PDB file of C-alpha atoms in Angstrom:
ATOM      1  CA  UNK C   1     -15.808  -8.190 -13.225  1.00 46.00           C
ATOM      2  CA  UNK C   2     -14.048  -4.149 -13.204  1.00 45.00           C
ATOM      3  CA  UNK C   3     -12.083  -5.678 -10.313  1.00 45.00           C
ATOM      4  CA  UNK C   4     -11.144  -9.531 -12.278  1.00 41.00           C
ATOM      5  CA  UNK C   5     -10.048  -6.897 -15.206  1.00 39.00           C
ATOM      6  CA  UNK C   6      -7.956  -4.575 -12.902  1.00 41.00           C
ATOM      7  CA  UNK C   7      -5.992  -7.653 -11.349  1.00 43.00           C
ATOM      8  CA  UNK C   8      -5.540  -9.594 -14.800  1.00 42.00           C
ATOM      9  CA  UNK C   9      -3.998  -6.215 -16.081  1.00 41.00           C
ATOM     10  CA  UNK C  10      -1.849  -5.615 -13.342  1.00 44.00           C
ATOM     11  CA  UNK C  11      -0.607  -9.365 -13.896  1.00 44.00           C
ATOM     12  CA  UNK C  12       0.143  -9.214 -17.263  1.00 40.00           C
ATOM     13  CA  UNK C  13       2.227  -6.062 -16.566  1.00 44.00           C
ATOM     14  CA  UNK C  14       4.578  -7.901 -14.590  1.00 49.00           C
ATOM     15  CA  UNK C  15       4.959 -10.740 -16.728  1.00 54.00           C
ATOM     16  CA  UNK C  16       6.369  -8.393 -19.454  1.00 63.00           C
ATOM     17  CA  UNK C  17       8.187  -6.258 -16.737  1.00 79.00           C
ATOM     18  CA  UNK C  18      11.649  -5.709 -15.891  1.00 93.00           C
ATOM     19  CA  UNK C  19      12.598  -7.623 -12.241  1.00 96.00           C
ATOM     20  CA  UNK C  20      15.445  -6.816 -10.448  1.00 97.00           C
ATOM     21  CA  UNK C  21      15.445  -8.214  -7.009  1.00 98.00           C
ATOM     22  CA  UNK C  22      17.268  -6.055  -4.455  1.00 97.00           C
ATOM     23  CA  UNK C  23      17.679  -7.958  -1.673  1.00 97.00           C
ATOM     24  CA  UNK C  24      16.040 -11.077   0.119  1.00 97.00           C
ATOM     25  CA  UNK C  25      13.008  -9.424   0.867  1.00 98.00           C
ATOM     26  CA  UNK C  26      12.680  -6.512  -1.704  1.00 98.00           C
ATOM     27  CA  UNK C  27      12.294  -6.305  -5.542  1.00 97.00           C
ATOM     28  CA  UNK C  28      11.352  -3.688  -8.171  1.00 97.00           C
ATOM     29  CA  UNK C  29       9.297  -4.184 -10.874  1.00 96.00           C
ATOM     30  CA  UNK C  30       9.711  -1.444 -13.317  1.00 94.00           C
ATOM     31  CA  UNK C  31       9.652   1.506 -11.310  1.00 93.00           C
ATOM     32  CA  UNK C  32       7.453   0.234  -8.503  1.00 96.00           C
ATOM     33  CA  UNK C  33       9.516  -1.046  -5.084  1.00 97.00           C
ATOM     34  CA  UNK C  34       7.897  -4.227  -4.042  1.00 98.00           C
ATOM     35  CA  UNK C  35       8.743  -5.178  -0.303  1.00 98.00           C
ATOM     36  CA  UNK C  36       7.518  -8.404   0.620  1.00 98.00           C
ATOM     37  CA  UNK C  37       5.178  -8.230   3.543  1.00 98.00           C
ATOM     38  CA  UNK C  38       5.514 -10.116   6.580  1.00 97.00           C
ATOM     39  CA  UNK C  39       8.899 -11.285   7.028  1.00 98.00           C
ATOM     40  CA  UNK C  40      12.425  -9.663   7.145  1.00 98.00           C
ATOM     41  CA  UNK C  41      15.870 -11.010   5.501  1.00 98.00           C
ATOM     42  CA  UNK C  42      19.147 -10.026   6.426  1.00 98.00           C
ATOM     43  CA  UNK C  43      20.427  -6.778   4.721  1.00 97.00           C
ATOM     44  CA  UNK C  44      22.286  -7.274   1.349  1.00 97.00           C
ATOM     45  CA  UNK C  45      25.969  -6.365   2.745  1.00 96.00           C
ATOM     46  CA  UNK C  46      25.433  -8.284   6.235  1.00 98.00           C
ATOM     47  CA  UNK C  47      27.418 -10.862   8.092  1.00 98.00           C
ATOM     48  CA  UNK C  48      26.230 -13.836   9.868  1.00 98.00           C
ATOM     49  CA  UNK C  49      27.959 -16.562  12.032  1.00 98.00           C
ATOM     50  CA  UNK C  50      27.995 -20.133  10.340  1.00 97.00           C
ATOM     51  CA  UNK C  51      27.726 -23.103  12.338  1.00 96.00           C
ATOM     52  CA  UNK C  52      31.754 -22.581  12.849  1.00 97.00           C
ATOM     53  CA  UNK C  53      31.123 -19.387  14.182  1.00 97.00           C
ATOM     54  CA  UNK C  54      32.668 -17.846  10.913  1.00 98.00           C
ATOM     55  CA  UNK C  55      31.194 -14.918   9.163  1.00 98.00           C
ATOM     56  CA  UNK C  56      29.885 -15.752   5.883  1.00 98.00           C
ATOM     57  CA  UNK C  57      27.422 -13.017   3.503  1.00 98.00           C
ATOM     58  CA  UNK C  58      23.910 -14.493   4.830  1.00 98.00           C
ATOM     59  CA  UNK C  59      22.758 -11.000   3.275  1.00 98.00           C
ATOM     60  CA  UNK C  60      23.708 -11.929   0.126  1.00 98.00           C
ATOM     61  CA  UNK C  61      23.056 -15.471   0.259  1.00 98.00           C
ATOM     62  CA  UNK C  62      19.237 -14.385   0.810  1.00 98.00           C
ATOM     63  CA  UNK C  63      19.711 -12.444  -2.110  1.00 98.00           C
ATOM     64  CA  UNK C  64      20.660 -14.931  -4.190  1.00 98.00           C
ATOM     65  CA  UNK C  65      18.293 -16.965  -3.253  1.00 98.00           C
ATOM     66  CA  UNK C  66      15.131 -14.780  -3.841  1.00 98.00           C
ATOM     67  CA  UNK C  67      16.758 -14.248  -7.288  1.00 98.00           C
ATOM     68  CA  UNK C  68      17.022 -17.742  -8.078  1.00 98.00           C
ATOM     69  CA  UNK C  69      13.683 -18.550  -7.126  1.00 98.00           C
ATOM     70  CA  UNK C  70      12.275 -16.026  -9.675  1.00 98.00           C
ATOM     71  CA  UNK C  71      15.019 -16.969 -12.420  1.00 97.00           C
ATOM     72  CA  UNK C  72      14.102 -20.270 -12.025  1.00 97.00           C
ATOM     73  CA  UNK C  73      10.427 -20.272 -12.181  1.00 97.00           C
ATOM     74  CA  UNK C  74      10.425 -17.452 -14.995  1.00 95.00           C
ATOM     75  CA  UNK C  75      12.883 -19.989 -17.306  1.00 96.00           C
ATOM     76  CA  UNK C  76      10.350 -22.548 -16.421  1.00 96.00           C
ATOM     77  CA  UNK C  77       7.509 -20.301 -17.587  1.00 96.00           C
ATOM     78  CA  UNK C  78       6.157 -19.836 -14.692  1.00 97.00           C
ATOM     79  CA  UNK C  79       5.009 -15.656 -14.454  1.00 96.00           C
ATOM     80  CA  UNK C  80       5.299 -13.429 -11.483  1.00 97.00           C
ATOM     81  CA  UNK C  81       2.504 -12.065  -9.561  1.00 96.00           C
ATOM     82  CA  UNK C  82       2.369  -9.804  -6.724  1.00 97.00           C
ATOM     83  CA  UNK C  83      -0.938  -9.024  -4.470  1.00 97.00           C
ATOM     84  CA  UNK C  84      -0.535  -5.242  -2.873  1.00 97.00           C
ATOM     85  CA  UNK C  85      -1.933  -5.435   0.799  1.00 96.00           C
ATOM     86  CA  UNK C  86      -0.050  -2.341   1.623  1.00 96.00           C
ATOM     87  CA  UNK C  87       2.299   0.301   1.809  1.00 96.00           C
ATOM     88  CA  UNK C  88       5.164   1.309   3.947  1.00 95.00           C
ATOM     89  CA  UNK C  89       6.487   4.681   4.418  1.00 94.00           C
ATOM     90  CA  UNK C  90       8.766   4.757   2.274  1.00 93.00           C
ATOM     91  CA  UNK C  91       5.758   4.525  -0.538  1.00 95.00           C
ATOM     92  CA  UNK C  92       7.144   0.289  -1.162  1.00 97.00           C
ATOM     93  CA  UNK C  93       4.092  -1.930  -1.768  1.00 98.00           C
ATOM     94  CA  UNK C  94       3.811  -4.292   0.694  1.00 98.00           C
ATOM     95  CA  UNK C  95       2.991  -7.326  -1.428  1.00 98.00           C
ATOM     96  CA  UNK C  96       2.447 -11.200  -1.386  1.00 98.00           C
ATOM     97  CA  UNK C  97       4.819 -12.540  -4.382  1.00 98.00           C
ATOM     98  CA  UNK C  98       4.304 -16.005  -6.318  1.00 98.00           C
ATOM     99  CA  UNK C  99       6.279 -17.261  -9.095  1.00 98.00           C
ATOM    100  CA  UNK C 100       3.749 -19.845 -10.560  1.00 96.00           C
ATOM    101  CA  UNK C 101       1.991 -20.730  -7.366  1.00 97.00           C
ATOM    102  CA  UNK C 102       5.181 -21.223  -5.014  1.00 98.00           C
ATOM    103  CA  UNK C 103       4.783 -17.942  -2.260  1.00 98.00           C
ATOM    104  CA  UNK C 104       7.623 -16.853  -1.997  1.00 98.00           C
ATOM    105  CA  UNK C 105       7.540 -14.955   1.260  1.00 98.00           C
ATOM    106  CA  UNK C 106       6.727 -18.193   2.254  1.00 98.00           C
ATOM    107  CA  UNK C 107       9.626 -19.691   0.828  1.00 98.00           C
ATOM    108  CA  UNK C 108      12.085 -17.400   1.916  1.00 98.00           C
ATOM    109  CA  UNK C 109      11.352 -18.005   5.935  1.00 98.00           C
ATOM    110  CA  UNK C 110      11.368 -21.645   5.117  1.00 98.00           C
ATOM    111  CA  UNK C 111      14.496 -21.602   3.467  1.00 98.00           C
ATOM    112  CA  UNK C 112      16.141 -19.914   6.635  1.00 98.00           C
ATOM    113  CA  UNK C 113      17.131 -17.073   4.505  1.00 98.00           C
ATOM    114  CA  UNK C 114      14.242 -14.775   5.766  1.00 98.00           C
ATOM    115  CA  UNK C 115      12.468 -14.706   9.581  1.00 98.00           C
ATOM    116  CA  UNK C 116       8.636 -13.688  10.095  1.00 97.00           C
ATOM    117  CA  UNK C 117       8.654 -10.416  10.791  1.00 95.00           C
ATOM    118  CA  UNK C 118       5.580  -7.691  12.711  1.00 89.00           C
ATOM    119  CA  UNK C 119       3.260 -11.064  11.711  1.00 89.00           C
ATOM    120  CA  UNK C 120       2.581 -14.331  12.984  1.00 93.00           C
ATOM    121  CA  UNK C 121       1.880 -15.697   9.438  1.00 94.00           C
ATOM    122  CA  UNK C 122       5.093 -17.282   8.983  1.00 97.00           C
ATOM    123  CA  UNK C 123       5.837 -17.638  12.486  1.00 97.00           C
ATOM    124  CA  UNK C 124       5.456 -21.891  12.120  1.00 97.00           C
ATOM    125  CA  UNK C 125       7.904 -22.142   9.181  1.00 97.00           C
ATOM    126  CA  UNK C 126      10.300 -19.813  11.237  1.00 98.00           C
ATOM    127  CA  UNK C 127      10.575 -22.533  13.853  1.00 98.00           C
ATOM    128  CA  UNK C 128      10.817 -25.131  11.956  1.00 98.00           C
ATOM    129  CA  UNK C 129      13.521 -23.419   9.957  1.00 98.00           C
ATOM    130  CA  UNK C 130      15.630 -22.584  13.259  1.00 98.00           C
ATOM    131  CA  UNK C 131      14.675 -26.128  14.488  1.00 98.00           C
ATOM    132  CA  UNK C 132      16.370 -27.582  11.204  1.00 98.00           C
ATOM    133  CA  UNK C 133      19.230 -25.046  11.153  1.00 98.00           C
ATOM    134  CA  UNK C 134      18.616 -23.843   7.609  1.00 98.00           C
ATOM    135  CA  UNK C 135      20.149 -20.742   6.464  1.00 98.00           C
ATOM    136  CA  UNK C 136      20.983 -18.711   8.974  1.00 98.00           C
ATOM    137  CA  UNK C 137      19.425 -20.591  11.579  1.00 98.00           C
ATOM    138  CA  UNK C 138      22.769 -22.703  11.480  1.00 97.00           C
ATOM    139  CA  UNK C 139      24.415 -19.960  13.588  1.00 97.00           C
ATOM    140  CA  UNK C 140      24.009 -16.723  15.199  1.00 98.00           C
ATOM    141  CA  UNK C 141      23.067 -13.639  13.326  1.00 98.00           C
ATOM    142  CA  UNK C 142      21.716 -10.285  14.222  1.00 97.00           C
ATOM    143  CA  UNK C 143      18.297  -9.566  13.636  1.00 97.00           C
ATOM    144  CA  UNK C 144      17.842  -7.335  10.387  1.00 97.00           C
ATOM    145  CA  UNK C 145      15.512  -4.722  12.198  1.00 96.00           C
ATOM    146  CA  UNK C 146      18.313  -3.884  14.661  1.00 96.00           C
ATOM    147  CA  UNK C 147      21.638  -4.397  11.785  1.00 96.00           C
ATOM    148  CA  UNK C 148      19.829  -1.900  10.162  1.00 95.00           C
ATOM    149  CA  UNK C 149      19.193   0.374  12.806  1.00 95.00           C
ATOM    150  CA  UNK C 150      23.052  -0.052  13.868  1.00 94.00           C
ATOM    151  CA  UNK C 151      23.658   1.021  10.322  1.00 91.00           C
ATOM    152  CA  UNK C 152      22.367   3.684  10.913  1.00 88.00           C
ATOM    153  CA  UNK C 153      23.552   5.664  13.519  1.00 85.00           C
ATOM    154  CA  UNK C 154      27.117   4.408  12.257  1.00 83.00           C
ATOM    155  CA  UNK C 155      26.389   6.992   9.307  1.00 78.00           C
ATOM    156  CA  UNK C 156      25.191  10.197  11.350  1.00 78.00           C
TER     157      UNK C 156
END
């Protein structure tokens, strides 16, 4: 029951919260960093290769995408809730996000606009999102772990 009472608090808090999603795989809620666990989305300001090999803002796009997703559901009534299994070390909970009951870590690898990342939990919708050539599965990209690594060392 202490535990039922924790959670429905900690729910309720977020539906009356301020969102702001920062990228495809990252959102704050209030003053808490939420970084959704088990996949990885290209970095806000990074280029892919579209199926013309032309560069378009796949960073963004993922982005916009997580944002509309929330948006969407919250204008529908729908609330958001996040389930902390984690955190990283930059002190970001490592959470499991739903708008109404649509996951949507799950929804962001099946979209193409995220890829399963240090898990294996997403791993199936990751193929079949490169199999279909969603997102940016419909050309080449580089993966988000290494752009931001490259990132970097451009800086030091």
């Amino acid at each position: 029951m202490k535990y039922l009472l924790i959670l429905m608090f900690f729910f309720v808090q977020i539906a009356n919260a301020k969102i702001k999603v920062i990228d495809g795989d990252s959102l704050k809620i209030d003053d808490k960093e939420i970084r959704l666990i088990g996949i990885d989305s290209p970095e806000y300001f990074q280029l892919c290769k579209d199926k013309d090999n032309q560069d378009y803002e796949c960073g963004y796009q993922a982005y916009q995408y997580l944002k509309l997703l929330i948006d969407s559901g919250i204008k529908n009534g729908k609330k958001l809730k996040c389930r902390k299994k984690d955190t990283d070390k930059y002190h970001r909970e490592l959470s499991e996000c739903f708008i109404g009951k649509k996951n949507l870590n799950r929804a962001m690898v099946k979209s193409g606009n995220a890829i399963s990342y240090w898990s294996e939990k997403y791993k199936k919708l990751e193929n079949k999102a490169r199999k279909n050539k969603k997102g940016i599965w419909q050309g080449r990209f580089m993966r988000p772990e290494l752009y931001r690594i490259l990132e970097k060392y451009k800086k030091e």
